[in-house]
C-alpha cells in the first residue's frame, strides 16, 4: 500500500497543472482502493466554498459546478469538523445533501477526509461505493495518509499555478484571520508606531527645512500637551505640582536645546527624529552625571520629552498624508486611537499584522462597519505604497491586484453597497417579526461618532463603553470632560434608555497612562475591581454621569466584571454617596436629581451562579457574551493561538445562556445581551429561540439584523433549535441556513 501511496503522491507533484494533478489523484486512488468513485473538493479561499475539482465516478459535468458551503452535505461536515467521516449509507445521514443530475444517487457508502495544512482546510478527499458498507480500517488509514501527504504537495502544485499567474502580473495574495466582514479596495496607508528613542537610526534627509518645520510643530504640540496635563493635575489633586514640570518647562523653553536640534538637522542634513535622538541623548547623559540625586533623576524627564517629540513627529505621518482618496489602514498592531485619528470618510478597511478576534481594535472595526483582517503574519513593509483589495469575510488580501481582479471587486463592493442600502431603508422601522413579536434592538456605543448619535433608529443604547474615550486620550478625563461627553450622548438619545457602563479598564483595555503589568491580565486588576480600588476615579465618573443626567432622566448605569455581590454592594454605596454629594453641591431636590437604575454585567461564571442574590441588589442584568465565553471556556479572547477554541456556540455557553434566561424569568429581572453574539445572525436567532428579546449590538449590524428580524418567524426559529437541542450546533446551523435561504435572506446575512 505504501508504494501505491508514494506513486500517487509523486504523480500529483509532477503534474503540470492543478487540474491534471487532481485528475491523476482521483483515478489512481479509485483504482488503488477498488472503490466506485473518488472525488476531490478544493476550498476556494475567496468564496469559502468547496468546489468539486476532479472526480472519477460522478458525472464529469459536475466538475467546477458543484460548490458546497461548509454547512452543506456530508462533505461540508468533514470540512467543518476536520474529521474523517465514514458512513455505510450517506443518504440516511441528516447532513446529506442530494444534488440531482450528477449520478450521486447510485452511491451509498461514503468516506471523506479533510486535507489540512497548518490548521487551514485546503480540501476534502472522498471515496464512495455503490453497496452500503462501512469502509474498513485499511481504507481509512490509506485515505488519512494520502490526505496528509497531499497537504504539502497540494500547496506546492497550487503555488506553481499561482506563480504562473503571478509571472504575468505583480500581484501577491496573502491570507489572515477575518474579523470584520466586508470588501474594500484602496491604497495601503501604513501607520508605524512612534519610535523608541533607543531604536532611532541616524538617517539623512532630503529637505532640512521641512524637517526643521516638523520639529518646531512637534515642540509646540508637546508644550500644549504638557500645559494641558498640568491643568488637569492641578484640578485633580490639591498639592502643588509645579515642581514636577520644572525640568520639562526648563528644557522646552531652553533656546539652546532648540538650536542644538536645528543645528543637527541643517548642519548634518539629518531627519528631525535623528536630531532629537542625538541632542536628547547628550542631555540625558549630562543629567546622569550630576551629583544631586534629584537632578540625576531628571534624566527620565528628558527622555519623556524626547519620546513625546518622537511621537508627535510620527504623528505628522497622518497630518501630512493626502486623505482625499480612500485608504486601507495597515499597522503592525492597529489600536483604537489609530482608528479615530484617521478621517472616517477615507478609511475603507483595516489590516493588522497582529491582533485577535475580540481585541478592542477588532470590535471597533465591526462597530465602524469596516472590513478587517488580522494576523497576516507578514510585515507591514510589504504593504507600503501598494494598492490592495481585501475581503473581510474570507481573510484574503491581494497586493497590487491586476485589472480583472480590481473590476471584480468593484462589482462585488457595489452589490454589497446595494444590499446595505436595501437594509438601511428599514433602519427606522421597529423590529417586529412575522409572528408579530417585538425584538428590542439597542446600540453598543462609545466611539462618539456622528452616526452613533443619530438617535431614534434604535430602541436605546444597551452598552456605552465609557472606557473608549479614556483610551483615546493621553490622560484621564476630568469630571467636566466626562459630563460633557455623557450629556451630549444622553441628549442624542433623549427619551430612550442609555445604559452607561462604568469604566472597564485593565485586561485588554489598557490605558497608555495607566500601564498595568500582570501575568494574567484577563484574570487580574480590571473592570469593577480596579475601579473600587481607585475610589476618586470611580466617584468622579459616577458624579459625572449623575450630573449629565439632570433634566434628562434616561441614564442607566451598568457595572462590568461583577464576580461577587460585594462588588455591587460597594458600587451601590459609592453611587449613594455620589448622589448625596451632587445633590448637596448643586442644591437639588430628589425630583431634580434622578437616582438611576443600577445593573450588573453577567460575564463572569460566578455571577451566573449568583443571579438570585444579585437580583436582590440590582435593577437589571446584561449578558456580556464576549467575556462570558472567555471565562467559561478558559480561552483568552485575545490569544490567536487558541482562537479556534474561542467558540460562543460551544454547548456549555448555549446552556449557560439558556440557564441565565430561565433564572431571570423566574426572578422577574430584565435581562439583555450586549456581547458580539447579538450582532451575528445565527447568534441572535439562537438567543431568540432561547427566549431573549432585547439585544445591544454594533452600529454596523443594526440595519441588517433589523431587516432579518422583520422577516423571520420566531415559532419556526424555536422549532429548529428545539428539534436539534442546544448541544447540536451543526444541525442548528444547517437548518437555520436553510430557513434563511427559504426567506431569501442569504445575501443579507451570510455573505457579509
Ligand atoms: C462582553 O464582554 O461581552 C462585553 C460586551 O464587554 P467587552 O467586549 O467590552 O468586554
Ligand atoms: Mg466584557
XYZ file of C-alpha atoms and ligand atoms in Angstrom:
763
model
C 0.000 0.000 0.000
C 2.832 2.381 0.859
C 4.342 2.049 -2.619
C 0.989 2.852 -4.192
C 0.613 5.804 -1.907
C 4.037 7.134 -2.846
C 3.287 6.729 -6.537
C 0.044 8.641 -6.246
C 1.728 11.488 -4.392
C 4.539 11.601 -6.963
C 2.075 11.769 -9.845
C 0.372 14.693 -8.142
C 3.548 16.664 -7.623
C 4.928 16.027 -11.092
C 1.750 17.126 -12.904
C 1.985 20.346 -14.889
C -1.277 21.777 -13.782
C -3.523 21.558 -10.782
C -6.356 20.069 -12.878
C -4.133 17.334 -14.251
C -2.738 16.583 -10.824
C -6.186 16.202 -9.364
C -7.397 14.030 -12.219
C -4.420 11.708 -11.669
C -5.145 11.656 -7.981
C -8.789 10.598 -8.184
C -8.188 7.994 -10.895
C -5.250 6.379 -9.127
C -6.899 6.430 -5.693
C -10.083 4.871 -7.050
C -8.054 2.086 -8.675
C -5.812 1.513 -5.672
C -8.709 1.089 -3.255
C -11.024 -0.666 -5.710
C -13.881 1.727 -4.989
C -16.585 3.040 -7.332
C -15.884 6.745 -7.019
C -13.194 9.118 -5.845
C -13.604 12.888 -5.825
C -11.689 15.857 -4.566
C -13.204 19.106 -3.348
C -10.947 22.113 -3.050
C -11.601 25.103 -0.855
C -11.904 28.336 -2.783
C -10.442 30.832 -0.331
C -12.290 33.811 -1.735
C -15.813 32.345 -1.601
C -15.061 29.792 1.113
C -16.906 27.145 -0.890
C -15.732 23.607 -1.532
C -15.559 23.183 -5.273
C -15.514 19.807 -6.937
C -12.189 19.894 -8.763
C -11.949 16.335 -10.064
C -13.937 13.136 -9.900
C -13.735 9.611 -11.186
C -17.225 8.252 -10.635
C -19.552 11.238 -10.650
C -20.661 12.819 -13.915
C -17.818 14.982 -15.333
C -20.350 17.788 -15.802
C -20.269 18.195 -12.026
C -16.623 19.328 -12.081
C -16.479 23.060 -11.394
C -20.250 23.161 -10.934
C -20.713 21.625 -7.509
C -19.750 24.129 -4.841
C -20.700 23.357 -1.259
C -20.719 25.578 1.800
C -19.057 24.306 4.969
C -22.520 23.625 6.294
C -23.735 21.690 3.278
C -23.742 17.949 2.845
C -21.506 15.335 4.386
C -18.549 16.905 2.564
C -19.296 20.152 4.416
C -19.402 18.160 7.646
C -15.867 16.847 7.021
C -14.730 20.426 6.339
C -16.409 21.752 9.448
C -15.282 19.111 11.856
C -11.923 18.444 10.152
C -12.598 14.775 10.933
C -12.731 11.604 8.925
C -16.354 10.617 8.246
C -17.123 7.002 7.364
C -20.779 6.185 6.612
C -22.330 2.955 5.395
C -25.299 4.805 3.952
C -24.651 8.511 3.488
C -28.131 9.241 2.141
C -29.571 8.421 5.551
C -27.330 10.860 7.338
C -29.113 14.080 8.379
C -26.305 16.116 6.839
C -26.661 14.521 3.420
C -27.391 16.927 0.605
C -28.506 15.402 -2.668
C -27.563 17.377 -5.746
C -29.530 15.916 -8.647
C -28.158 15.362 -12.125
C -24.608 14.188 -11.377
C -25.150 10.471 -10.736
C -24.610 10.506 -6.973
C -27.788 8.525 -6.252
C -26.051 5.234 -7.165
C -23.574 5.540 -4.258
C -24.326 4.591 -0.682
C -21.168 4.320 1.362
C -19.031 7.403 1.903
C -15.611 8.073 3.346
C -14.305 11.642 3.455
C -11.061 13.011 4.890
C -10.015 16.637 5.284
C -6.807 17.929 3.683
C -5.344 20.299 6.216
C -2.145 22.313 6.205
C -1.067 24.203 9.337
C -4.597 24.125 10.666
C -6.110 25.500 7.451
C -8.512 23.349 5.471
C -7.464 23.050 1.832
C -9.969 20.493 0.617
C -11.804 17.240 1.158
C -10.966 13.895 -0.412
C -13.864 11.470 -0.814
C -14.339 7.851 -1.832
C -17.757 6.297 -2.443
C -19.100 2.796 -3.029
C -22.323 1.520 -4.504
C -23.067 -1.184 -1.901
C -23.899 0.078 1.523
C -20.924 -0.999 3.669
C -18.659 0.798 6.028
C -15.132 1.237 4.690
C -12.578 -0.769 6.662
C -9.631 0.438 8.706
C -7.163 -0.097 5.846
C -9.206 2.232 3.602
C -9.379 4.738 6.415
C -5.643 4.764 7.146
C -4.810 4.928 3.413
C -7.025 7.966 2.975
C -5.664 9.666 6.099
C -2.062 9.168 4.985
C -2.846 10.284 1.464
C -4.532 13.458 2.716
C -1.580 14.208 4.998
C 0.936 13.815 2.164
C -1.249 15.760 -0.199
C -1.439 18.785 2.047
C 2.174 19.665 1.299
C 2.133 18.595 -2.363
C -1.190 20.188 -2.903
C 0.169 23.510 -1.790
C 3.209 23.071 -3.991
C 1.079 22.432 -7.087
C -1.320 25.208 -6.235
C 1.566 27.517 -5.707
C 3.035 26.561 -9.080
C -0.248 27.509 -10.627
C -0.400 30.784 -8.784
C 3.211 31.522 -9.661
C 2.325 31.083 -13.326
C -0.361 33.725 -12.917
C 1.926 35.867 -10.826
C 4.500 35.642 -13.596
C 2.146 37.715 -15.699
C 1.130 40.133 -13.011
C 2.905 41.521 -9.978
C 0.081 40.724 -7.561
C 0.532 38.776 -4.360
C -2.154 37.034 -2.325
C -1.913 36.594 1.402
C -4.412 35.471 3.985
C -5.147 36.412 7.542
C -7.846 35.963 10.117
C -11.090 37.700 9.054
C -12.547 39.659 11.983
C -14.924 42.121 10.385
C -16.836 41.328 7.223
C -16.956 43.339 4.037
C -14.874 44.168 0.986
C -12.575 47.070 0.319
C -10.030 48.214 -2.203
C -7.730 51.194 -1.858
C -4.147 52.197 -1.376
C -2.498 50.991 1.821
C -1.717 53.609 4.427
C 0.925 52.040 6.620
C 0.987 53.506 10.089
C 4.034 52.938 12.231
C 4.108 53.363 15.994
C 6.203 56.180 17.392
C 9.791 55.087 17.509
C 11.565 54.415 20.763
C 14.456 56.748 21.406
C 16.903 53.867 21.635
C 15.764 52.397 18.297
C 16.145 55.513 16.170
C 18.706 55.341 13.406
C 20.593 58.384 12.260
C 19.100 58.984 8.812
C 19.914 61.628 6.247
C 17.072 63.816 4.990
C 16.361 65.413 1.634
C 14.951 68.712 2.788
C 16.234 70.003 6.153
C 13.825 72.944 6.180
C 10.796 70.593 6.179
C 12.399 68.554 8.970
C 13.024 71.688 10.996
C 9.426 72.801 10.495
C 8.184 69.399 11.659
C 10.380 69.615 14.725
C 9.093 73.090 15.666
C 5.487 71.968 15.254
C 6.187 68.983 17.499
C 7.745 71.235 20.127
C 4.644 73.399 20.090
C 2.336 70.385 20.417
C 4.346 68.880 23.272
C 4.239 72.213 25.076
C 0.444 72.358 24.688
C 0.105 68.769 25.831
C 2.124 69.442 28.952
C 0.199 72.638 29.777
C -2.993 70.599 29.491
C -1.587 67.892 31.749
C -0.559 70.457 34.329
C -4.044 71.991 34.428
C -5.605 68.575 34.829
C -3.240 67.580 37.551
C -3.943 70.763 39.480
C -7.690 70.065 39.190
C -7.451 66.507 40.405
C -5.037 67.000 43.322
C -4.642 69.733 45.852
C -0.847 69.645 46.134
C 1.456 71.927 44.226
C 2.662 70.135 41.137
C 4.633 72.888 39.539
C 7.866 71.195 40.622
C 7.030 68.078 38.630
C 7.103 70.070 35.436
C 10.053 72.213 36.351
C 12.534 70.394 34.154
C 10.005 69.948 31.366
C 9.434 73.684 31.206
C 13.084 74.452 31.562
C 14.045 72.279 28.614
C 11.181 73.209 26.351
C 11.878 76.890 26.888
C 15.629 76.491 26.567
C 16.714 78.205 23.368
C 19.993 76.281 23.249
C 18.079 72.948 23.246
C 16.008 74.048 20.238
C 19.046 75.490 18.477
C 21.071 72.329 19.051
C 18.405 70.224 17.311
C 18.078 72.681 14.444
C 21.835 72.698 14.054
C 21.926 68.896 13.795
C 19.201 68.998 11.128
C 20.792 71.717 8.987
C 24.493 71.067 9.520
C 24.413 67.304 9.282
C 21.365 67.081 6.991
C 19.612 64.525 9.193
C 15.945 63.737 9.892
C 14.193 65.538 12.768
C 13.831 62.220 14.634
C 17.575 61.599 14.372
C 18.399 65.105 15.567
C 16.087 64.696 18.577
C 17.902 61.485 19.412
C 21.408 62.995 19.167
C 20.610 66.052 21.275
C 18.361 64.390 23.873
C 20.847 61.596 24.491
C 23.539 64.209 25.171
C 21.222 65.914 27.703
C 20.334 62.584 29.308
C 23.951 61.631 29.876
C 24.701 65.108 31.240
C 21.892 64.778 33.800
C 23.045 61.303 34.753
C 26.494 62.558 35.694
C 25.148 65.210 38.098
C 25.854 64.672 41.794
C 22.491 65.829 43.106
C 20.191 62.779 43.277
C 17.092 64.765 42.483
C 18.629 66.287 39.359
C 20.095 62.942 38.325
C 16.594 61.503 38.305
C 15.509 64.230 35.895
C 17.211 62.344 33.062
C 13.931 60.426 32.900
C 12.060 63.674 32.236
C 14.340 64.474 29.315
C 13.720 61.004 27.983
C 9.996 61.564 28.310
C 10.251 64.837 26.399
C 12.249 63.077 23.670
C 9.650 60.315 23.478
C 6.806 62.828 23.261
C 8.609 64.695 20.482
C 9.155 61.450 18.581
C 5.518 60.532 18.994
C 4.442 63.898 17.564
C 6.888 63.503 14.704
C 5.462 60.065 13.925
C 2.006 61.542 14.120
C 2.925 64.032 11.382
C 2.734 60.924 9.179
C -1.053 61.304 9.452
C -1.092 65.077 9.294
C 0.788 65.319 6.036
C -0.916 62.452 4.247
C -3.363 63.224 1.480
C -6.607 61.647 2.679
C -8.682 62.921 -0.224
C -8.513 59.377 -1.638
C -9.652 56.225 0.220
C -7.131 54.226 2.240
C -6.842 50.853 3.919
C -5.083 51.215 7.251
C -2.217 48.784 7.770
C -0.301 48.576 11.031
C 1.679 46.073 12.971
C -0.983 46.309 15.647
C -3.928 48.575 14.923
C -5.011 50.457 18.022
C -8.269 52.153 18.870
C -6.636 55.587 18.747
C -5.314 54.988 15.225
C -8.855 54.285 14.084
C -10.184 57.572 15.329
C -7.196 59.530 14.188
C -7.795 58.851 10.507
C -10.656 60.591 8.690
C -13.582 58.158 8.745
C -14.686 59.038 5.209
C -11.410 57.861 3.651
C -10.921 54.798 5.848
C -12.146 51.730 3.939
C -10.598 48.791 5.731
C -8.129 47.624 8.343
C -5.249 45.190 8.261
C -3.456 44.456 11.496
C -0.493 42.110 11.336
C -1.085 41.208 14.986
C -4.335 41.076 16.930
C -7.250 38.845 17.791
C -10.939 38.454 17.003
C -12.208 40.177 20.082
C -9.452 42.660 20.651
C -10.694 46.177 21.035
C -9.473 47.219 17.597
C -11.471 44.359 16.026
C -14.587 45.309 17.980
C -14.166 48.926 16.925
C -13.731 47.896 13.285
C -17.007 45.976 13.441
C -18.538 48.939 15.209
C -17.477 51.208 12.393
C -18.634 48.695 9.772
C -15.146 48.418 8.303
C -13.774 45.158 6.903
C -10.833 43.984 8.985
C -8.241 41.243 8.754
C -5.703 40.437 11.435
C -2.838 38.023 11.986
C -1.465 38.281 8.467
C 1.890 37.023 9.728
C 3.506 39.400 7.238
C 5.460 42.533 7.971
C 3.904 45.903 7.296
C 6.730 46.867 4.960
C 5.349 44.799 2.103
C 2.164 46.909 2.049
C 3.980 50.250 1.764
C 2.552 52.342 -1.064
C 0.715 49.412 -2.625
C -2.823 49.201 -3.897
C -4.687 46.381 -2.170
C -8.017 44.601 -2.214
C -9.276 42.829 0.880
C -12.119 40.510 1.784
C -13.028 40.646 5.471
C -15.218 37.548 5.142
C -12.529 35.152 3.913
C -9.393 36.904 5.148
C -7.944 37.292 1.630
C -5.701 40.234 0.778
C -4.363 40.825 -2.728
C -1.481 43.260 -3.045
C -1.309 45.030 -6.418
C -4.196 43.091 -7.993
C -4.487 43.086 -11.768
C -7.274 44.970 -13.502
C -9.576 41.948 -13.822
C -9.500 41.412 -10.043
C -9.992 45.110 -9.369
C -13.074 45.147 -11.602
C -14.446 42.004 -9.957
C -14.055 43.561 -6.515
C -15.599 46.797 -7.692
C -18.692 44.879 -8.745
C -18.818 42.926 -5.503
C -18.487 46.120 -3.476
C -21.300 47.651 -5.485
C -23.558 44.655 -4.806
C -22.671 44.847 -1.116
C -23.496 48.551 -1.026
C -26.812 47.897 -2.744
C -27.738 45.255 -0.169
C -26.774 47.600 2.645
C -28.877 50.343 1.145
C -31.845 47.991 0.918
C -31.450 47.065 4.600
C -30.968 50.699 5.581
C -34.287 51.657 4.029
C -35.894 49.944 7.025
C -33.430 51.232 9.626
C -36.037 53.350 11.373
C -38.670 50.577 11.457
C -39.326 48.604 14.616
C -38.032 45.023 14.594
C -41.343 43.147 14.618
C -41.153 39.534 13.471
C -43.559 37.837 11.064
C -45.403 36.390 14.050
C -45.790 39.920 15.417
C -43.368 39.833 18.310
C -41.228 42.847 19.031
C -37.492 42.414 19.419
C -35.683 45.336 21.072
C -32.612 46.336 19.131
C -30.222 48.591 21.010
C -26.868 50.114 20.202
C -23.391 49.360 21.524
C -21.673 52.727 21.522
C -18.617 54.574 22.742
C -16.930 55.910 19.642
C -18.843 59.193 19.871
C -19.117 59.131 16.112
C -21.613 61.299 14.344
C -23.572 58.266 13.192
C -23.750 56.796 16.666
C -25.612 59.816 17.895
C -28.330 59.843 15.275
C -30.779 58.667 17.886
C -34.059 57.094 17.125
C -33.108 54.229 14.796
C -32.693 52.035 17.871
C -34.727 51.209 20.960
C -31.991 52.542 23.205
C -28.308 52.164 23.993
C -27.649 48.848 25.704
C -23.943 49.416 26.224
C -21.987 52.657 26.177
C -18.341 51.674 26.620
C -17.150 54.674 28.628
C -13.557 53.459 28.567
C -13.215 54.189 24.846
C -12.916 57.976 25.248
C -10.407 57.295 28.037
C -8.426 55.047 25.712
C -8.319 57.706 23.033
C -6.784 60.352 25.251
C -3.366 60.767 26.796
C -4.711 61.203 30.311
C -7.761 60.602 32.498
C -10.825 62.633 31.501
C -11.722 65.255 34.070
C -15.180 65.264 35.639
C -16.100 68.246 33.447
C -14.958 66.480 30.266
C -16.945 63.416 31.237
C -20.076 65.439 31.997
C -19.895 66.990 28.532
C -19.414 63.626 26.790
C -22.175 61.885 28.701
C -24.636 64.737 28.461
C -24.192 65.146 24.688
C -24.790 61.444 24.330
C -27.832 61.311 26.622
C -29.327 64.224 24.670
C -28.784 62.416 21.335
C -30.874 59.535 22.650
C -33.367 61.683 24.525
C -36.417 59.659 25.613
C -34.559 56.390 25.037
C -32.772 54.411 27.762
C -28.979 54.796 27.683
C -27.023 52.247 29.647
C -23.597 53.606 30.522
C -21.064 51.125 31.691
C -18.632 52.263 34.348
C -15.006 52.112 33.226
C -13.952 48.637 32.153
C -10.215 49.166 32.016
C -7.493 46.600 32.535
C -7.265 43.287 30.717
C -7.050 44.013 27.006
C -8.237 47.584 27.504
C -5.102 49.275 28.704
C -4.738 52.992 29.085
C -1.434 54.355 27.835
C -1.144 56.384 31.033
C -2.050 53.582 33.440
C 0.088 50.639 32.499
C -0.697 47.508 34.457
C 1.813 44.706 34.210
C 0.325 41.384 35.165
C 0.978 37.785 34.266
C -2.749 37.160 33.718
C -4.369 40.480 32.801
C -7.736 38.903 31.961
C -7.877 37.482 35.475
C -6.308 40.494 37.069
C -6.960 44.056 38.029
C -9.734 45.058 35.656
C -13.291 46.367 35.458
C -15.045 46.943 38.751
C -12.100 45.613 40.771
C -9.821 48.337 39.503
C -12.492 50.980 39.964
C -13.255 50.031 43.567
C -9.532 50.354 44.299
C -9.492 53.797 42.656
C -12.257 55.487 44.532
C -11.609 59.059 43.312
C -11.782 57.895 39.702
C -14.939 55.852 40.343
C -16.576 58.721 42.240
C -15.731 61.251 39.537
C -17.301 59.008 36.917
C -20.458 58.345 38.929
C -20.867 62.026 39.724
C -20.277 62.990 36.087
C -22.972 60.535 34.997
C -25.466 61.833 37.580
C -24.795 65.462 36.643
C -25.058 64.731 32.926
C -28.485 63.195 33.518
C -30.009 66.268 35.198
C -33.224 67.237 33.439
C -32.986 64.222 31.104
C -33.551 61.065 33.123
C -32.645 58.441 30.516
C -29.443 57.225 32.220
C -28.940 53.673 33.452
C -25.637 52.582 35.000
C -24.121 49.176 34.486
C -21.078 47.620 36.170
C -18.677 45.316 34.304
C -16.871 42.199 35.508
C -19.085 41.575 38.522
C -17.975 38.381 40.234
C -19.467 38.828 43.708
C -22.380 40.544 45.464
C -19.939 42.630 47.469
C -18.763 44.404 44.328
C -22.312 45.546 43.600
C -22.899 46.444 47.234
C -19.728 48.562 47.274
C -20.657 50.193 43.977
C -24.129 50.925 45.333
C -22.563 52.611 48.390
C -20.431 54.824 46.132
C -23.425 55.633 43.944
C -25.416 56.616 47.044
C -22.545 58.819 48.166
C -22.102 60.369 44.712
C -25.849 61.063 44.622
C -25.745 62.732 48.044
C -22.694 64.848 47.163
C -24.086 66.013 43.806
C -27.402 66.863 45.428
C -25.699 68.977 48.057
C -23.178 70.519 45.693
C -25.842 71.663 43.238
C -28.581 72.154 45.815
C -31.044 69.852 44.055
C -34.189 68.078 45.227
C -34.859 64.330 44.863
C -37.081 65.109 41.889
C -34.383 67.155 40.200
C -31.615 64.622 40.643
C -32.815 61.269 39.413
C -31.357 58.162 41.007
C -30.626 55.843 38.045
C -31.164 52.120 37.735
C -28.063 50.090 38.556
C -27.364 46.890 36.632
C -24.723 44.171 36.618
C -22.991 42.665 33.631
C -23.138 38.917 33.644
C -19.844 37.912 32.091
C -18.029 36.014 34.830
C -19.200 32.463 35.643
C -19.524 33.201 39.372
C -22.086 35.922 38.589
C -24.166 33.331 36.737
C -24.286 31.249 39.878
C -25.238 34.315 41.939
C -28.118 35.548 39.797
C -30.658 35.131 42.575
C -28.549 37.042 45.130
C -27.557 39.720 42.639
C -31.158 40.183 41.571
C -31.963 41.497 45.070
C -29.458 44.327 44.797
C -29.578 45.238 41.090
C -32.251 46.527 38.744
C -31.262 44.668 35.576
C -28.735 42.332 34.003
C -26.874 42.476 30.730
C -25.011 39.432 29.478
C -21.548 40.086 28.030
C -21.066 37.033 25.863
C -17.532 38.056 24.832
C -16.090 37.700 28.298
C -18.519 35.008 29.359
C -17.143 32.845 26.536
C -13.566 33.646 27.558
C -14.102 32.784 31.220
C -16.390 29.777 30.807
C -14.151 28.089 28.266
C -10.871 29.285 29.827
C -9.847 30.733 26.461
C -8.109 34.096 26.241
C -10.192 36.166 23.810
C -7.032 37.928 22.646
C -4.799 34.969 22.067
C -4.731 33.974 18.425
C -3.121 30.639 19.235
C -6.274 29.471 20.930
C -8.671 31.381 18.682
C -10.078 28.095 17.411
C -11.161 27.254 20.972
C -12.954 30.574 21.438
C -16.422 29.429 20.456
C -19.542 31.328 21.578
C -21.587 28.451 20.163
C -19.986 25.877 22.434
C -22.756 23.810 24.077
C -21.572 24.976 27.515
C -22.112 28.610 26.515
C -25.509 27.977 24.971
C -26.644 26.003 28.022
C -25.409 28.779 30.308
C -27.276 31.397 28.277
C -30.380 29.230 28.488
C -29.937 28.941 32.266
C -29.455 32.713 32.658
C -32.623 33.432 30.703
C -34.675 30.947 32.724
C -33.314 32.258 36.031
C -34.024 35.876 35.105
C -37.564 34.970 34.084
C -38.075 33.172 37.389
C -36.638 36.131 39.294
C -38.595 38.590 37.187
C -35.435 40.558 36.394
C -34.929 42.265 32.993
C -32.062 40.750 31.027
C -30.498 41.630 27.685
C -27.482 40.598 25.646
C -24.710 43.002 24.691
C -21.860 40.748 23.503
C -20.862 40.352 19.846
C -23.116 37.313 19.539
C -26.160 39.612 19.415
C -24.989 41.109 16.116
C -24.451 37.776 14.423
C -27.394 36.311 12.556
C -27.012 32.820 13.999
C -26.362 34.192 17.475
C -29.427 36.388 17.618
C -31.728 33.695 16.200
C -30.462 31.173 18.740
C -30.878 33.662 21.575
C -34.388 34.479 20.413
C -35.189 30.764 20.403
C -33.925 30.573 23.992
C -36.256 33.445 24.902
C -34.218 36.664 24.917
C -35.946 39.679 23.377
C -33.516 42.555 23.973
C -30.147 42.881 22.257
C -27.492 45.512 22.010
C -25.112 45.468 19.060
C -22.637 47.390 16.940
C -23.885 50.154 14.725
C -22.852 48.331 11.557
C -25.102 45.346 12.348
C -28.278 47.193 13.243
C -29.828 47.655 9.777
C -29.023 44.111 8.659
C -30.259 42.490 11.875
C -33.491 44.517 11.875
C -34.071 43.571 8.238
C -33.590 39.910 9.177
C -35.800 40.040 12.265
C -38.655 41.592 10.292
C -38.628 38.564 8.012
C -38.429 35.651 10.398
C -40.984 33.704 12.326
C -39.992 33.085 15.954
C -42.004 29.871 16.159
C -40.034 28.475 13.205
C -36.689 29.526 14.727
C -37.693 27.955 18.040
C -38.752 24.775 16.298
C -35.324 24.482 14.601
C -33.460 24.906 17.894
C -35.821 22.642 19.847
C -35.543 19.896 17.252
C -31.751 19.758 17.404
C -31.207 20.678 21.040
C -28.645 23.264 22.171
C -25.813 20.758 22.059
C -26.046 20.173 18.330
C -24.921 23.456 16.858
C -24.017 21.913 13.494
C -27.563 20.719 12.945
C -28.922 24.099 14.070
C -26.559 25.907 11.721
C -27.675 23.836 8.738
C -31.402 24.121 9.412
C -31.096 27.818 10.178
C -29.202 28.383 6.949
C -31.884 26.536 5.005
C -34.537 28.642 6.666
C -32.634 31.839 5.865
C -32.400 30.618 2.292
C -36.135 29.972 2.104
C -36.742 33.509 3.328
C -34.423 34.888 0.593
C -32.124 36.369 3.188
C -28.904 34.525 2.367
C -27.204 37.525 0.777
C -28.049 39.749 3.689
C -26.690 37.632 6.461
C -24.241 35.106 5.140
C -22.051 36.899 2.680
C -21.286 39.993 4.647
C -18.630 41.406 26.691
O -17.705 41.003 27.396
O -19.415 40.669 26.077
C -18.854 42.854 26.533
C -19.905 43.326 25.916
O -17.907 43.686 27.012
P -16.473 43.973 26.324
O -16.454 43.318 24.979
O -16.348 45.448 26.252
O -15.540 43.344 27.292
Mg -16.739 42.295 28.837
